[in-house]
Short mmCIF file of C-alpha atoms in Angstrom, two decimals:
data_model
loop_
_atom_site.label_atom_id
_atom_site.label_comp_id
_atom_site.label_asym_id
_atom_site.label_seq_id
_atom_site.Cartn_x
_atom_site.Cartn_y
_atom_site.Cartn_z
CA MET J 1 192.10 -65.83 74.65
CA SER J 2 191.48 -69.42 73.84
CA SER J 3 191.57 -72.74 75.64
CA ALA J 4 194.50 -73.54 74.02
CA ASP J 5 196.58 -70.52 74.93
CA THR J 6 195.32 -70.84 78.71
CA ALA J 7 196.34 -74.42 78.78
CA GLY J 8 199.94 -73.61 78.37
CA PHE J 9 200.49 -74.35 74.76
CA THR J 10 200.73 -72.43 71.50
CA LEU J 11 198.44 -74.05 68.69
CA VAL J 12 199.34 -73.42 65.03
CA TYR J 13 196.71 -75.26 63.54
CA GLU J 14 193.86 -77.65 63.71
CA ASP J 15 191.45 -80.13 61.79
CA ASP J 16 189.77 -83.28 62.39
CA ALA J 17 192.69 -85.27 61.83
CA LEU J 18 195.81 -83.56 63.43
CA LEU J 19 197.34 -80.87 65.29
CA VAL J 20 200.28 -78.64 64.61
CA LEU J 21 201.76 -77.06 68.05
CA ASP J 22 204.91 -74.67 68.73
CA LYS J 23 206.85 -76.14 71.80
CA PRO J 24 208.23 -73.79 73.75
CA ALA J 25 212.24 -74.44 74.57
CA ASN J 26 212.95 -76.43 77.94
CA LEU J 27 209.37 -78.18 77.97
CA LEU J 28 209.31 -81.74 77.75
CA SER J 29 207.68 -83.59 74.68
CA VAL J 30 206.16 -86.32 76.79
CA PRO J 31 206.43 -87.15 80.10
CA GLY J 32 209.51 -88.29 81.57
CA ARG J 33 210.54 -90.48 84.51
CA GLY J 34 209.69 -89.08 88.12
CA SER J 35 206.96 -86.80 89.31
CA ASP J 36 208.92 -83.51 88.59
CA LYS J 37 209.01 -84.59 84.87
CA GLN J 38 205.09 -85.26 84.32
CA ASP J 39 204.37 -81.71 82.66
CA CYS J 40 205.06 -81.61 78.80
CA LEU J 41 203.71 -80.62 75.71
CA SER J 42 201.68 -83.95 75.21
CA SER J 43 199.94 -83.75 78.45
CA ARG J 44 198.79 -80.10 78.13
CA VAL J 45 197.51 -80.81 74.71
CA ARG J 46 195.44 -83.59 75.89
CA LYS J 47 193.81 -81.63 78.37
CA CYS J 48 192.06 -79.94 75.28
CA TYR J 49 192.21 -82.65 73.32
CA SER J 50 191.69 -85.96 74.59
CA ASN J 51 192.44 -87.79 71.58
CA ALA J 52 195.61 -86.07 70.63
CA SER J 53 198.72 -88.52 70.02
CA ILE J 54 202.53 -88.05 69.67
CA VAL J 55 203.81 -88.83 66.34
CA HIS J 56 207.52 -87.19 66.49
CA ARG J 57 209.10 -85.41 69.50
CA LEU J 58 211.60 -82.48 69.99
CA ASP J 59 214.07 -82.39 72.49
CA MET J 60 213.29 -80.71 75.84
CA GLY J 61 215.70 -77.88 74.88
CA THR J 62 214.41 -77.36 71.14
CA SER J 63 211.43 -75.28 70.57
CA GLY J 64 209.35 -75.31 67.27
CA LEU J 65 206.71 -77.15 64.91
CA MET J 66 205.57 -80.62 66.69
CA LEU J 67 202.49 -82.69 64.90
CA MET J 68 200.18 -84.83 66.87
CA ALA J 69 197.33 -87.23 65.48
CA ARG J 70 193.71 -87.00 66.54
CA SER J 71 193.01 -90.83 65.81
CA ALA J 72 195.01 -94.17 65.94
CA ALA J 73 194.60 -94.43 62.10
CA VAL J 74 196.28 -90.96 61.37
CA GLN J 75 199.04 -91.57 63.77
CA ARG J 76 199.60 -95.13 61.90
CA MET J 77 199.53 -92.92 58.56
CA LEU J 78 201.77 -90.02 60.01
CA ASN J 79 204.17 -92.38 61.65
CA ASP J 80 204.48 -94.18 58.31
CA ALA J 81 205.18 -90.75 56.33
CA PHE J 82 207.87 -90.10 58.86
CA ALA J 83 209.25 -93.45 58.25
CA HIS J 84 209.40 -93.27 54.61
CA ARG J 85 211.17 -89.40 54.96
CA THR J 86 208.04 -88.10 53.29
CA VAL J 87 207.87 -85.70 55.70
CA LEU J 88 209.72 -82.29 55.61
CA LYS J 89 211.48 -81.02 58.74
CA ARG J 90 213.72 -77.75 58.65
CA TYR J 91 215.18 -76.46 61.70
CA GLU J 92 217.33 -73.21 62.38
CA ALA J 93 220.22 -73.08 64.71
CA VAL J 94 223.04 -70.51 65.73
CA VAL J 95 226.36 -72.74 66.28
CA ASN J 96 229.66 -71.55 67.49
CA GLY J 97 232.45 -70.85 64.79
CA LEU J 98 232.58 -69.28 61.58
CA LEU J 99 231.10 -71.66 58.85
CA GLU J 100 231.71 -70.89 55.05
CA PRO J 101 229.48 -71.45 51.95
CA SER J 102 231.05 -73.87 49.49
CA VAL J 103 233.47 -72.56 46.97
CA GLU J 104 231.21 -74.00 44.51
CA SER J 105 228.25 -71.81 45.04
CA ASP J 106 226.87 -69.08 47.42
CA ASN J 107 224.80 -69.36 50.83
CA GLY J 108 222.08 -71.07 49.17
CA TYR J 109 224.18 -74.38 48.96
CA TRP J 110 223.11 -77.46 50.78
CA GLN J 111 225.95 -79.07 52.31
CA GLU J 112 225.84 -82.57 53.71
CA ILE J 113 227.27 -84.22 57.14
CA SER J 114 226.80 -88.24 56.92
CA LEU J 115 228.12 -89.58 60.45
CA PRO J 116 226.68 -92.83 62.12
CA ILE J 117 225.31 -92.07 65.41
CA ALA J 118 225.16 -94.61 68.32
CA LEU J 119 223.90 -94.40 72.00
CA ASP J 120 226.94 -93.61 74.39
CA TRP J 121 225.80 -96.25 76.88
CA PRO J 122 228.04 -95.00 79.59
CA ASN J 123 226.99 -91.36 79.34
CA ARG J 124 223.28 -91.98 78.46
CA PRO J 125 221.21 -90.12 77.54
CA CYS J 126 224.11 -88.91 74.97
CA ARG J 127 225.06 -90.27 71.43
CA VAL J 128 228.46 -90.23 69.91
CA ILE J 129 229.70 -90.92 66.38
CA ASP J 130 230.43 -94.47 66.24
CA THR J 131 231.89 -95.80 62.50
CA TYR J 132 231.19 -99.68 63.83
CA GLN J 133 228.24 -99.52 65.63
CA GLY J 134 226.46 -96.47 64.80
CA LYS J 135 223.01 -96.21 62.66
CA PRO J 136 223.41 -94.24 59.40
CA SER J 137 222.56 -90.56 60.04
CA VAL J 138 222.58 -87.67 57.70
CA THR J 139 221.74 -83.76 57.73
CA ARG J 140 222.03 -81.36 55.20
CA TRP J 141 222.64 -77.70 56.47
CA GLN J 142 222.83 -74.49 54.84
CA LEU J 143 224.18 -71.20 55.93
CA ILE J 144 221.92 -68.55 56.43
CA SER J 145 224.29 -65.71 57.63
CA VAL J 146 227.43 -65.54 59.82
CA ASP J 147 228.00 -62.79 62.95
CA LEU J 148 231.42 -61.61 63.01
CA ALA J 149 231.64 -60.16 66.10
CA ALA J 150 230.13 -62.98 67.67
CA GLY J 151 232.09 -65.65 66.30
CA THR J 152 229.08 -67.65 65.36
CA SER J 153 227.04 -68.81 62.28
CA ARG J 154 223.26 -69.23 61.39
CA LEU J 155 222.23 -72.31 59.92
CA ARG J 156 219.26 -74.16 58.20
CA LEU J 157 218.99 -77.79 58.92
CA GLU J 158 217.62 -80.55 57.37
CA PRO J 159 217.57 -84.26 58.91
CA LEU J 160 217.28 -86.70 56.54
CA THR J 161 217.32 -88.98 59.30
CA GLY J 162 215.54 -88.92 62.67
CA ARG J 163 218.10 -90.27 65.18
CA SER J 164 218.09 -88.81 68.92
CA HIS J 165 220.17 -85.49 69.36
CA GLN J 166 221.19 -86.02 65.81
CA LEU J 167 221.66 -82.53 64.65
CA ARG J 168 223.40 -81.65 68.10
CA VAL J 169 225.73 -84.30 67.52
CA HIS J 170 226.40 -84.08 63.60
CA LEU J 171 227.08 -80.19 64.59
CA LYS J 172 229.71 -80.93 67.47
CA ALA J 173 231.33 -83.64 64.86
CA ILE J 174 231.94 -81.01 62.59
CA GLY J 175 233.41 -78.58 65.15
CA HIS J 176 230.45 -76.22 65.65
CA PRO J 177 228.33 -77.31 68.22
CA ILE J 178 224.96 -75.54 68.85
CA LEU J 179 225.09 -72.45 71.41
CA GLY J 180 223.03 -73.30 74.84
CA ASP J 181 223.96 -76.95 74.32
CA ALA J 182 224.41 -78.29 77.80
CA LEU J 183 225.01 -81.95 76.74
CA TYR J 184 227.37 -81.14 73.55
CA ALA J 185 228.92 -78.00 73.56
CA PRO J 186 232.02 -76.88 75.60
CA THR J 187 231.32 -74.98 78.62
CA ALA J 188 231.89 -71.46 77.13
CA VAL J 189 229.79 -72.27 74.05
CA ALA J 190 227.19 -73.60 76.50
CA ALA J 191 226.87 -70.79 78.72
CA ALA J 192 226.91 -68.28 75.57
CA SER J 193 222.91 -68.69 75.51
CA ALA J 194 220.45 -69.34 78.29
CA ARG J 195 218.66 -71.78 75.77
CA LEU J 196 219.54 -74.01 72.86
CA LEU J 197 219.59 -72.12 69.97
CA LEU J 198 217.89 -74.98 67.89
CA HIS J 199 214.22 -74.07 66.51
CA ALA J 200 211.82 -76.53 64.40
CA THR J 201 211.00 -73.85 61.83
CA GLU J 202 209.18 -75.92 59.12
CA LEU J 203 207.17 -78.97 58.79
CA ALA J 204 205.91 -80.04 55.20
CA LEU J 205 203.84 -82.89 54.05
CA THR J 206 200.80 -84.88 52.47
CA HIS J 207 197.62 -84.03 54.56
CA PRO J 208 197.05 -88.06 55.61
CA VAL J 209 192.80 -87.58 55.15
CA ASN J 210 192.53 -85.36 52.03
CA LEU J 211 195.90 -86.10 50.22
CA LYS J 212 196.68 -82.12 49.73
CA PRO J 213 200.45 -80.99 50.58
CA ILE J 214 200.18 -78.75 53.53
CA ARG J 215 203.35 -76.67 55.14
CA TRP J 216 203.62 -74.72 58.24
CA VAL J 217 206.24 -72.30 59.19
CA SER J 218 207.66 -70.89 62.52
CA PRO J 219 210.37 -68.10 62.60
CA ALA J 220 213.07 -68.73 64.84
CA PRO J 221 212.43 -66.53 68.12
CA PHE J 222 216.32 -65.91 68.54
#
């Protein structure tokens, strides 16, 4: 067993420039406020890789692939890549209700949700759709399968923007909240799963040092 395993995280990829981790569900990405919120993926990783720095985050309930930089220079380059939307991020989710592919195509057809998102100040940290003050937010989705008996759909998701809670808010807005989502789903849908059924399945980018395309995949554990 490697030191990464004993430190409480799963290391997917390592080189001198960056790390790729597979975050478990119900673990913070970075420390929160209060002594009870100090255990997080970044703290665990830094015990083994003292130069590792966060580049992007996943919600506590979301599992899957996360990227960390191993120098300030690489962190800046990766931050720029995310800002310029040159990093491909894909997720998988199980949502309430039966979605259908477009009548124009089969299940391989990508559809789009374009709804502006703003912080819901009275109910922080929740977000809401706000056509006046919200920031432009775009999510692509693709139907993978449906479970007729359970009344659920499995989706592939690709956020083209990076708003907090974007996937969860967008899916709620179209009437298909994610199972296990205590913030955005009705009580029965939130209780349908012990965890949020959202997993970061894919990351792809140009390596910031050697400039070669690189891609990682983590199958959804649900």
